[in-house]
PDB file of C-alpha atoms in Angstrom:
ATOM      1  CA  MET A   1       7.671  23.882  13.619  1.00 68.00           C
ATOM      2  CA  ASP A   2       6.181  20.729  15.154  1.00 93.00           C
ATOM      3  CA  LYS A   3       9.099  18.413  15.999  1.00 96.00           C
ATOM      4  CA  PHE A   4       7.422  15.399  14.368  1.00 98.00           C
ATOM      5  CA  PHE A   5       6.686  17.242  11.160  1.00 98.00           C
ATOM      6  CA  LYS A   6      10.281  18.480  11.187  1.00 98.00           C
ATOM      7  CA  GLU A   7      11.458  14.865  11.358  1.00 98.00           C
ATOM      8  CA  ALA A   8       9.285  14.023   8.315  1.00 98.00           C
ATOM      9  CA  VAL A   9      10.939  16.894   6.424  1.00 98.00           C
ATOM     10  CA  GLU A  10      14.367  15.580   7.449  1.00 98.00           C
ATOM     11  CA  GLN A  11      13.402  12.223   5.990  1.00 98.00           C
ATOM     12  CA  ALA A  12      12.345  13.891   2.734  1.00 98.00           C
ATOM     13  CA  LYS A  13      15.682  15.730   2.521  1.00 98.00           C
ATOM     14  CA  LYS A  14      17.514  12.473   3.175  1.00 98.00           C
ATOM     15  CA  GLY A  15      15.681  10.908   0.234  1.00 98.00           C
ATOM     16  CA  TYR A  16      16.596  13.844  -1.972  1.00 98.00           C
ATOM     17  CA  ALA A  17      20.263  13.600  -0.952  1.00 98.00           C
ATOM     18  CA  GLU A  18      20.223   9.901  -1.879  1.00 98.00           C
ATOM     19  CA  GLY A  19      19.028  10.760  -5.384  1.00 98.00           C
ATOM     20  CA  GLY A  20      15.549   9.545  -4.527  1.00 98.00           C
ATOM     21  CA  ILE A  21      12.061  11.004  -4.363  1.00 98.00           C
ATOM     22  CA  PRO A  22      11.937  13.622  -1.569  1.00 98.00           C
ATOM     23  CA  ILE A  23       8.935  12.533   0.462  1.00 98.00           C
ATOM     24  CA  GLY A  24       9.245  11.667   4.139  1.00 98.00           C
ATOM     25  CA  SER A  25       6.914  10.431   6.815  1.00 98.00           C
ATOM     26  CA  VAL A  26       6.737   9.690  10.527  1.00 98.00           C
ATOM     27  CA  LEU A  27       4.256   7.606  12.552  1.00 98.00           C
ATOM     28  CA  VAL A  28       3.702   8.969  16.055  1.00 98.00           C
ATOM     29  CA  HIS A  29       1.967   7.336  19.010  1.00 98.00           C
ATOM     30  CA  ASN A  30       1.606   8.908  22.457  1.00 95.00           C
ATOM     31  CA  ASN A  31       4.065  11.636  21.549  1.00 95.00           C
ATOM     32  CA  LYS A  32       6.696   9.079  20.520  1.00 97.00           C
ATOM     33  CA  ILE A  33       7.977   8.194  17.062  1.00 98.00           C
ATOM     34  CA  LEU A  34       7.213   4.543  16.228  1.00 98.00           C
ATOM     35  CA  GLY A  35       8.692   4.646  12.743  1.00 98.00           C
ATOM     36  CA  LYS A  36      10.078   7.047  10.192  1.00 98.00           C
ATOM     37  CA  GLY A  37      10.784   6.595   6.527  1.00 98.00           C
ATOM     38  CA  HIS A  38      11.104   8.069   3.089  1.00 98.00           C
ATOM     39  CA  ASN A  39      10.293   7.053  -0.460  1.00 98.00           C
ATOM     40  CA  LYS A  40      12.569   4.179  -1.561  1.00 98.00           C
ATOM     41  CA  ARG A  41      11.658   3.735  -5.238  1.00 98.00           C
ATOM     42  CA  VAL A  42      15.180   4.545  -6.372  1.00 98.00           C
ATOM     43  CA  GLN A  43      17.125   3.282  -3.371  1.00 98.00           C
ATOM     44  CA  LYS A  44      15.440  -0.147  -3.176  1.00 98.00           C
ATOM     45  CA  GLY A  45      13.798  -0.389  -6.590  1.00 98.00           C
ATOM     46  CA  SER A  46      10.509  -0.504  -4.722  1.00 98.00           C
ATOM     47  CA  VAL A  47       7.086   0.251  -6.189  1.00 98.00           C
ATOM     48  CA  ILE A  48       5.319   0.225  -2.813  1.00 98.00           C
ATOM     49  CA  LEU A  49       7.730   1.999  -0.462  1.00 98.00           C
ATOM     50  CA  HIS A  50       6.320   5.491  -0.599  1.00 98.00           C
ATOM     51  CA  GLY A  51       7.376   7.605   2.394  1.00 98.00           C
ATOM     52  CA  GLU A  52       4.273   6.733   4.379  1.00 98.00           C
ATOM     53  CA  MET A  53       4.585   3.001   3.636  1.00 98.00           C
ATOM     54  CA  ASP A  54       8.250   3.022   4.625  1.00 98.00           C
ATOM     55  CA  ALA A  55       7.433   4.731   7.935  1.00 98.00           C
ATOM     56  CA  LEU A  56       4.703   2.171   8.683  1.00 98.00           C
ATOM     57  CA  GLU A  57       6.940  -0.720   7.696  1.00 98.00           C
ATOM     58  CA  ASN A  58       9.743   0.600   9.899  1.00 98.00           C
ATOM     59  CA  ALA A  59       7.291   0.908  12.800  1.00 98.00           C
ATOM     60  CA  GLY A  60       6.843  -2.870  12.603  1.00 98.00           C
ATOM     61  CA  ARG A  61       3.883  -5.019  13.559  1.00 98.00           C
ATOM     62  CA  ARG A  62       1.567  -3.247  16.008  1.00 97.00           C
ATOM     63  CA  PRO A  63      -1.824  -4.042  17.522  1.00 96.00           C
ATOM     64  CA  ALA A  64      -4.824  -2.241  16.011  1.00 97.00           C
ATOM     65  CA  LYS A  65      -5.264  -0.023  19.051  1.00 97.00           C
ATOM     66  CA  VAL A  66      -1.843   1.538  18.506  1.00 98.00           C
ATOM     67  CA  TYR A  67      -2.657   2.649  14.956  1.00 98.00           C
ATOM     68  CA  ARG A  68      -6.033   3.910  16.121  1.00 98.00           C
ATOM     69  CA  ASN A  69      -4.318   6.318  18.480  1.00 98.00           C
ATOM     70  CA  SER A  70      -1.543   7.435  16.175  1.00 98.00           C
ATOM     71  CA  VAL A  71      -0.838  10.393  13.908  1.00 98.00           C
ATOM     72  CA  LEU A  72       0.850  10.041  10.536  1.00 98.00           C
ATOM     73  CA  TYR A  73       2.984  12.959   9.387  1.00 98.00           C
ATOM     74  CA  THR A  74       3.867  13.151   5.715  1.00 98.00           C
ATOM     75  CA  THR A  75       5.508  15.870   3.646  1.00 98.00           C
ATOM     76  CA  LEU A  76       3.151  15.364   0.662  1.00 98.00           C
ATOM     77  CA  SER A  77      -0.560  14.694   0.225  1.00 98.00           C
ATOM     78  CA  PRO A  78      -0.951  10.873   0.373  1.00 98.00           C
ATOM     79  CA  CYS A  79      -1.630   8.983  -2.871  1.00 98.00           C
ATOM     80  CA  PRO A  80      -4.440   6.390  -3.176  1.00 98.00           C
ATOM     81  CA  MET A  81      -2.139   3.572  -1.967  1.00 98.00           C
ATOM     82  CA  CYS A  82      -0.987   5.406   1.156  1.00 98.00           C
ATOM     83  CA  SER A  83      -4.497   6.711   1.836  1.00 98.00           C
ATOM     84  CA  GLY A  84      -5.872   3.177   1.578  1.00 98.00           C
ATOM     85  CA  THR A  85      -3.232   2.045   4.052  1.00 98.00           C
ATOM     86  CA  ILE A  86      -4.235   4.810   6.480  1.00 98.00           C
ATOM     87  CA  LEU A  87      -7.837   3.529   6.212  1.00 98.00           C
ATOM     88  CA  LEU A  88      -6.821  -0.129   6.584  1.00 98.00           C
ATOM     89  CA  TYR A  89      -5.119   0.575   9.888  1.00 98.00           C
ATOM     90  CA  GLY A  90      -7.646   3.137  11.083  1.00 98.00           C
ATOM     91  CA  ILE A  91      -5.092   5.916  11.636  1.00 98.00           C
ATOM     92  CA  PRO A  92      -7.351   8.798  12.740  1.00 98.00           C
ATOM     93  CA  LYS A  93      -5.190  11.828  11.915  1.00 98.00           C
ATOM     94  CA  VAL A  94      -2.846  12.800   9.094  1.00 98.00           C
ATOM     95  CA  VAL A  95      -0.684  15.933   9.003  1.00 98.00           C
ATOM     96  CA  ILE A  96       0.379  16.845   5.443  1.00 98.00           C
ATOM     97  CA  GLY A  97       3.219  19.172   4.466  1.00 98.00           C
ATOM     98  CA  GLU A  98       1.683  20.351   1.211  1.00 98.00           C
ATOM     99  CA  ASN A  99      -0.775  19.382  -1.523  1.00 98.00           C
ATOM    100  CA  LYS A 100       0.097  21.898  -4.238  1.00 98.00           C
ATOM    101  CA  THR A 101       2.525  19.742  -6.246  1.00 98.00           C
ATOM    102  CA  PHE A 102       0.317  16.649  -5.864  1.00 98.00           C
ATOM    103  CA  LYS A 103      -3.154  16.250  -4.444  1.00 98.00           C
ATOM    104  CA  GLY A 104      -3.800  12.739  -3.165  1.00 98.00           C
ATOM    105  CA  SER A 105      -6.912  11.078  -1.758  1.00 98.00           C
ATOM    106  CA  GLU A 106      -7.648  13.626   0.963  1.00 98.00           C
ATOM    107  CA  ASP A 107     -11.371  13.562   0.154  1.00 98.00           C
ATOM    108  CA  LEU A 108     -11.491   9.782   0.590  1.00 98.00           C
ATOM    109  CA  LEU A 109      -9.736  10.124   3.942  1.00 98.00           C
ATOM    110  CA  ARG A 110     -12.129  12.842   5.159  1.00 98.00           C
ATOM    111  CA  ALA A 111     -15.160  10.891   3.899  1.00 98.00           C
ATOM    112  CA  ASN A 112     -13.995   8.037   6.121  1.00 98.00           C
ATOM    113  CA  GLY A 113     -13.632  10.205   9.204  1.00 98.00           C
ATOM    114  CA  VAL A 114      -9.884  10.838   9.118  1.00 98.00           C
ATOM    115  CA  GLU A 115      -8.791  14.260  10.370  1.00 98.00           C
ATOM    116  CA  VAL A 116      -6.648  15.798   7.629  1.00 98.00           C
ATOM    117  CA  ILE A 117      -4.468  18.838   8.312  1.00 98.00           C
ATOM    118  CA  VAL A 118      -2.606  20.524   5.439  1.00 98.00           C
ATOM    119  CA  LEU A 119       0.233  22.820   6.532  1.00 98.00           C
ATOM    120  CA  ASP A 120       1.061  24.251   3.099  1.00 97.00           C
ATOM    121  CA  ASP A 121       4.717  24.201   4.071  1.00 98.00           C
ATOM    122  CA  ARG A 122       7.021  26.180   1.783  1.00 97.00           C
ATOM    123  CA  GLU A 123      10.083  23.963   2.252  1.00 97.00           C
ATOM    124  CA  CYS A 124       8.181  20.776   1.334  1.00 98.00           C
ATOM    125  CA  ARG A 125       6.765  22.461  -1.755  1.00 98.00           C
ATOM    126  CA  LYS A 126      10.169  23.684  -2.872  1.00 98.00           C
ATOM    127  CA  LEU A 127      11.702  20.218  -2.421  1.00 98.00           C
ATOM    128  CA  MET A 128       9.011  18.707  -4.655  1.00 98.00           C
ATOM    129  CA  GLU A 129       9.132  21.535  -7.226  1.00 98.00           C
ATOM    130  CA  ASP A 130      12.889  21.154  -7.573  1.00 98.00           C
ATOM    131  CA  PHE A 131      12.643  17.377  -7.796  1.00 98.00           C
ATOM    132  CA  ILE A 132       9.818  17.347 -10.365  1.00 98.00           C
ATOM    133  CA  ARG A 133      11.721  19.845 -12.532  1.00 98.00           C
ATOM    134  CA  GLU A 134      14.887  17.755 -12.318  1.00 98.00           C
ATOM    135  CA  LYS A 135      13.378  14.270 -12.733  1.00 98.00           C
ATOM    136  CA  PRO A 136       9.877  14.479 -14.211  1.00 97.00           C
ATOM    137  CA  GLU A 137       9.901  10.893 -15.508  1.00 97.00           C
ATOM    138  CA  LEU A 138      10.820   9.459 -12.129  1.00 97.00           C
ATOM    139  CA  TRP A 139       8.035  11.439 -10.532  1.00 97.00           C
ATOM    140  CA  ASN A 140       5.485  10.286 -13.106  1.00 97.00           C
ATOM    141  CA  GLU A 141       6.544   6.688 -12.531  1.00 97.00           C
ATOM    142  CA  ASP A 142       5.964   7.083  -8.805  1.00 96.00           C
ATOM    143  CA  ILE A 143       2.380   8.257  -9.284  1.00 96.00           C
ATOM    144  CA  GLY A 144       1.565   5.794 -12.064  1.00 95.00           C
ATOM    145  CA  GLU A 145       1.495   8.351 -14.874  1.00 94.00           C
TER     146      GLU A 145
ATOM    147  CA  MET B   1      -9.332 -23.109 -13.890  1.00 68.00           C
ATOM    148  CA  ASP B   2      -7.570 -20.082 -15.373  1.00 93.00           C
ATOM    149  CA  LYS B   3      -3.819 -20.774 -15.181  1.00 96.00           C
ATOM    150  CA  PHE B   4      -3.065 -17.355 -13.705  1.00 98.00           C
ATOM    151  CA  PHE B   5      -5.678 -17.690 -11.009  1.00 98.00           C
ATOM    152  CA  LYS B   6      -4.315 -21.162 -10.295  1.00 98.00           C
ATOM    153  CA  GLU B   7      -0.887 -19.624  -9.744  1.00 98.00           C
ATOM    154  CA  ALA B   8      -2.380 -17.125  -7.262  1.00 98.00           C
ATOM    155  CA  VAL B   9      -3.916 -20.056  -5.357  1.00 98.00           C
ATOM    156  CA  GLU B  10      -0.533 -21.827  -5.351  1.00 98.00           C
ATOM    157  CA  GLN B  11       0.953 -18.682  -3.809  1.00 98.00           C
ATOM    158  CA  ALA B  12      -1.754 -18.669  -1.121  1.00 98.00           C
ATOM    159  CA  LYS B  13      -1.047 -22.324  -0.294  1.00 98.00           C
ATOM    160  CA  LYS B  14       2.667 -21.579  -0.107  1.00 98.00           C
ATOM    161  CA  GLY B  15       1.934 -18.846   2.438  1.00 98.00           C
ATOM    162  CA  TYR B  16      -0.187 -21.239   4.480  1.00 98.00           C
ATOM    163  CA  ALA B  17       2.561 -23.879   4.425  1.00 98.00           C
ATOM    164  CA  GLU B  18       5.016 -21.274   5.715  1.00 98.00           C
ATOM    165  CA  GLY B  19       2.750 -20.570   8.701  1.00 98.00           C
ATOM    166  CA  GLY B  20       1.672 -17.302   7.153  1.00 98.00           C
ATOM    167  CA  ILE B  21      -1.563 -15.734   5.964  1.00 98.00           C
ATOM    168  CA  PRO B  22      -2.874 -17.712   2.951  1.00 98.00           C
ATOM    169  CA  ILE B  23      -3.463 -15.005   0.379  1.00 98.00           C
ATOM    170  CA  GLY B  24      -1.732 -15.062  -2.989  1.00 98.00           C
ATOM    171  CA  SER B  25      -1.620 -12.819  -6.006  1.00 98.00           C
ATOM    172  CA  VAL B  26      -0.260 -12.615  -9.540  1.00 98.00           C
ATOM    173  CA  LEU B  27       0.214  -9.627 -11.864  1.00 98.00           C
ATOM    174  CA  VAL B  28      -0.272 -10.518 -15.528  1.00 98.00           C
ATOM    175  CA  HIS B  29       0.557  -8.477 -18.634  1.00 98.00           C
ATOM    176  CA  ASN B  30       0.034  -9.669 -22.206  1.00 95.00           C
ATOM    177  CA  ASN B  31      -0.649 -13.185 -21.041  1.00 95.00           C
ATOM    178  CA  LYS B  32       2.644 -13.295 -19.101  1.00 97.00           C
ATOM    179  CA  ILE B  33       3.251 -13.259 -15.352  1.00 98.00           C
ATOM    180  CA  LEU B  34       5.236 -10.167 -14.325  1.00 98.00           C
ATOM    181  CA  GLY B  35       5.234 -10.932 -10.630  1.00 98.00           C
ATOM    182  CA  LYS B  36       3.701 -13.256  -8.106  1.00 98.00           C
ATOM    183  CA  GLY B  37       3.573 -13.074  -4.339  1.00 98.00           C
ATOM    184  CA  HIS B  38       1.839 -13.900  -1.115  1.00 98.00           C
ATOM    185  CA  ASN B  39       1.195 -12.240   2.209  1.00 98.00           C
ATOM    186  CA  LYS B  40       4.469 -11.865   4.181  1.00 98.00           C
ATOM    187  CA  ARG B  41       3.303 -10.484   7.522  1.00 98.00           C
ATOM    188  CA  VAL B  42       4.651 -13.482   9.394  1.00 98.00           C
ATOM    189  CA  GLN B  43       7.549 -14.392   7.119  1.00 98.00           C
ATOM    190  CA  LYS B  44       9.055 -10.885   6.896  1.00 98.00           C
ATOM    191  CA  GLY B  45       7.349  -9.148   9.807  1.00 98.00           C
ATOM    192  CA  SER B  46       5.822  -6.859   7.218  1.00 98.00           C
ATOM    193  CA  VAL B  47       2.751  -4.687   7.695  1.00 98.00           C
ATOM    194  CA  ILE B  48       2.483  -3.740   4.010  1.00 98.00           C
ATOM    195  CA  LEU B  49       3.292  -6.970   2.146  1.00 98.00           C
ATOM    196  CA  HIS B  50      -0.203  -8.255   1.540  1.00 98.00           C
ATOM    197  CA  GLY B  51      -0.347 -10.768  -1.314  1.00 98.00           C
ATOM    198  CA  GLU B  52      -1.167  -8.125  -3.911  1.00 98.00           C
ATOM    199  CA  MET B  53       1.579  -5.771  -2.699  1.00 98.00           C
ATOM    200  CA  ASP B  54       4.124  -8.605  -2.739  1.00 98.00           C
ATOM    201  CA  ALA B  55       3.178  -9.510  -6.323  1.00 98.00           C
ATOM    202  CA  LEU B  56       3.530  -5.880  -7.430  1.00 98.00           C
ATOM    203  CA  GLU B  57       6.819  -5.482  -5.596  1.00 98.00           C
ATOM    204  CA  ASN B  58       8.165  -8.667  -7.167  1.00 98.00           C
ATOM    205  CA  ALA B  59       7.114  -7.402 -10.606  1.00 98.00           C
ATOM    206  CA  GLY B  60       9.553  -4.533 -10.098  1.00 98.00           C
ATOM    207  CA  ARG B  61       9.497  -1.012 -11.514  1.00 98.00           C
ATOM    208  CA  ARG B  62       7.336  -0.777 -14.640  1.00 97.00           C
ATOM    209  CA  PRO B  63       6.162   2.077 -16.843  1.00 96.00           C
ATOM    210  CA  ALA B  64       2.567   3.257 -16.358  1.00 97.00           C
ATOM    211  CA  LYS B  65       1.415   1.759 -19.649  1.00 97.00           C
ATOM    212  CA  VAL B  66       2.295  -1.755 -18.434  1.00 98.00           C
ATOM    213  CA  TYR B  67       0.084  -1.492 -15.341  1.00 98.00           C
ATOM    214  CA  ARG B  68      -2.685   0.015 -17.451  1.00 98.00           C
ATOM    215  CA  ASN B  69      -2.789  -3.127 -19.564  1.00 98.00           C
ATOM    216  CA  SER B  70      -2.432  -5.650 -16.773  1.00 98.00           C
ATOM    217  CA  VAL B  71      -4.718  -7.889 -14.749  1.00 98.00           C
ATOM    218  CA  LEU B  72      -4.235  -8.520 -11.048  1.00 98.00           C
ATOM    219  CA  TYR B  73      -5.315 -11.914  -9.731  1.00 98.00           C
ATOM    220  CA  THR B  74      -5.816 -12.277  -6.008  1.00 98.00           C
ATOM    221  CA  THR B  75      -7.286 -15.068  -3.904  1.00 98.00           C
ATOM    222  CA  LEU B  76      -9.140 -12.657  -1.568  1.00 98.00           C
ATOM    223  CA  SER B  77     -11.101  -9.433  -1.999  1.00 98.00           C
ATOM    224  CA  PRO B  78      -8.507  -6.608  -1.807  1.00 98.00           C
ATOM    225  CA  CYS B  79      -8.347  -4.485   1.363  1.00 98.00           C
ATOM    226  CA  PRO B  80      -8.292  -0.648   1.245  1.00 98.00           C
ATOM    227  CA  MET B  81      -4.461  -0.591   0.966  1.00 98.00           C
ATOM    228  CA  CYS B  82      -4.315  -3.012  -1.944  1.00 98.00           C
ATOM    229  CA  SER B  83      -7.321  -1.380  -3.628  1.00 98.00           C
ATOM    230  CA  GLY B  84      -5.659   2.023  -3.332  1.00 98.00           C
ATOM    231  CA  THR B  85      -2.544   0.560  -4.925  1.00 98.00           C
ATOM    232  CA  ILE B  86      -4.601  -0.824  -7.817  1.00 98.00           C
ATOM    233  CA  LEU B  87      -6.002   2.703  -8.308  1.00 98.00           C
ATOM    234  CA  LEU B  88      -2.581   4.371  -8.018  1.00 98.00           C
ATOM    235  CA  TYR B  89      -1.203   2.268 -10.851  1.00 98.00           C
ATOM    236  CA  GLY B  90      -4.377   2.275 -12.914  1.00 98.00           C
ATOM    237  CA  ILE B  91      -4.678  -1.509 -13.121  1.00 98.00           C
ATOM    238  CA  PRO B  92      -7.939  -1.913 -15.076  1.00 98.00           C
ATOM    239  CA  LYS B  93      -9.017  -5.427 -14.076  1.00 98.00           C
ATOM    240  CA  VAL B  94      -8.957  -7.490 -10.892  1.00 98.00           C
ATOM    241  CA  VAL B  95      -9.912 -11.156 -10.610  1.00 98.00           C
ATOM    242  CA  ILE B  96     -10.788 -12.140  -7.026  1.00 98.00           C
ATOM    243  CA  GLY B  97     -10.947 -15.681  -5.624  1.00 98.00           C
ATOM    244  CA  GLU B  98     -13.602 -14.983  -3.027  1.00 98.00           C
ATOM    245  CA  ASN B  99     -15.113 -12.228  -0.892  1.00 98.00           C
ATOM    246  CA  LYS B 100     -17.097 -14.239   1.653  1.00 98.00           C
ATOM    247  CA  THR B 101     -14.483 -14.358   4.425  1.00 98.00           C
ATOM    248  CA  PHE B 102     -13.505 -10.704   3.864  1.00 98.00           C
ATOM    249  CA  LYS B 103     -15.059  -8.033   1.673  1.00 98.00           C
ATOM    250  CA  GLY B 104     -12.546  -5.360   0.688  1.00 98.00           C
ATOM    251  CA  SER B 105     -12.954  -2.122  -1.253  1.00 98.00           C
ATOM    252  CA  GLU B 106     -14.607  -3.593  -4.341  1.00 98.00           C
ATOM    253  CA  ASP B 107     -17.106  -0.714  -4.485  1.00 98.00           C
ATOM    254  CA  LEU B 108     -14.295   1.854  -4.524  1.00 98.00           C
ATOM    255  CA  LEU B 109     -12.615  -0.049  -7.345  1.00 98.00           C
ATOM    256  CA  ARG B 110     -15.805  -0.248  -9.406  1.00 98.00           C
ATOM    257  CA  ALA B 111     -16.605   3.427  -8.749  1.00 98.00           C
ATOM    258  CA  ASN B 112     -13.215   4.222 -10.271  1.00 98.00           C
ATOM    259  CA  GLY B 113     -13.808   2.161 -13.399  1.00 98.00           C
ATOM    260  CA  VAL B 114     -11.945  -1.007 -12.443  1.00 98.00           C
ATOM    261  CA  GLU B 115     -13.455  -4.244 -13.762  1.00 98.00           C
ATOM    262  CA  VAL B 116     -13.912  -6.540 -10.760  1.00 98.00           C
ATOM    263  CA  ILE B 117     -14.604 -10.238 -11.211  1.00 98.00           C
ATOM    264  CA  VAL B 118     -15.380 -12.410  -8.189  1.00 98.00           C
ATOM    265  CA  LEU B 119     -15.008 -16.159  -8.780  1.00 98.00           C
ATOM    266  CA  ASP B 120     -16.386 -17.338  -5.430  1.00 97.00           C
ATOM    267  CA  ASP B 121     -13.788 -20.106  -5.455  1.00 98.00           C
ATOM    268  CA  ARG B 122     -14.357 -22.854  -2.915  1.00 97.00           C
ATOM    269  CA  GLU B 123     -10.679 -23.669  -2.351  1.00 97.00           C
ATOM    270  CA  CYS B 124      -9.779 -20.042  -1.578  1.00 98.00           C
ATOM    271  CA  ARG B 125     -12.668 -19.803   0.851  1.00 98.00           C
ATOM    272  CA  LYS B 126     -11.697 -23.003   2.632  1.00 98.00           C
ATOM    273  CA  LEU B 127      -8.071 -21.835   2.970  1.00 98.00           C
ATOM    274  CA  MET B 128      -9.220 -18.612   4.626  1.00 98.00           C
ATOM    275  CA  GLU B 129     -11.859 -20.290   6.803  1.00 98.00           C
ATOM    276  CA  ASP B 130      -9.287 -22.773   8.117  1.00 98.00           C
ATOM    277  CA  PHE B 131      -6.727 -20.043   8.693  1.00 98.00           C
ATOM    278  CA  ILE B 132      -9.135 -17.662  10.461  1.00 98.00           C
ATOM    279  CA  ARG B 133     -10.302 -20.500  12.745  1.00 98.00           C
ATOM    280  CA  GLU B 134      -6.703 -21.438  13.552  1.00 98.00           C
ATOM    281  CA  LYS B 135      -5.208 -17.961  13.987  1.00 98.00           C
ATOM    282  CA  PRO B 136      -7.943 -15.368  14.511  1.00 97.00           C
ATOM    283  CA  GLU B 137      -5.611 -12.835  16.154  1.00 97.00           C
ATOM    284  CA  LEU B 138      -3.148 -12.922  13.295  1.00 97.00           C
ATOM    285  CA  TRP B 139      -5.964 -12.373  10.847  1.00 97.00           C
ATOM    286  CA  ASN B 140      -7.359  -9.446  12.826  1.00 97.00           C
ATOM    287  CA  GLU B 141      -3.908  -7.883  12.937  1.00 97.00           C
ATOM    288  CA  ASP B 142      -3.632  -8.132   9.159  1.00 96.00           C
ATOM    289  CA  ILE B 143      -6.874  -6.229   8.603  1.00 96.00           C
ATOM    290  CA  GLY B 144      -6.270  -3.672  11.345  1.00 95.00           C
ATOM    291  CA  GLU B 145      -8.873  -5.019  13.761  1.00 94.00           C
TER     292      GLU B 145
END
């Protein structure tokens, strides 16, 4: 398994262990992790800290050229908010763990020239399946449903 | 002037006075402000706290039905990140101060059924024109350019 994707999965597991939503993400530039994060809705009472947003926030302020040469790893297909953020910063490539439990704005990303790779990873899917079964209301809240 | 829009402008001015990016926003439900905020890139070193995101974050965790009956006021046309967030939460109406200094993803919002009203407010435009002239690099950073 790709070491960066593995780190995103570790972040997702960390979120799950904290009683949160098990989605993790890592921003990588020049083969180096700039920031990692996981969904913080429960932990920080946040409505914007999805895994991808947390990873970007933890990466801190960066010049445009850094984002434009980075890859974002995320365990779940990115929602409209996270996809919009990927477009705002011009991140050219997104590696997604799975899109079976939730399908985000992959079409919007592709239509805007972003390379989207879906791994269909079994572990990511199981994490989300378990979580959604255990806390369906929390999950619905996180996706605005 | 609409009192809620006026509050968004106050938030933008507050951001400017703090040496930050002068964009403010207010989330309104049933004629009551749930949250207000302004861009915090400078103040918090944040790459995700645009005015709209700050207002939503300050409004706290809310059930889907609240967002679906809310109006988001913002002094500037919302970028792809903020537009994606509006879509995630199903906010049906957005009132925008101006879109001359920056045109965000209004078409994406409209294509997804969001009512978009642009006021073309002179004060909002002047705030942004002054700011962009004074700190062009900071502005470019905020929009990923």
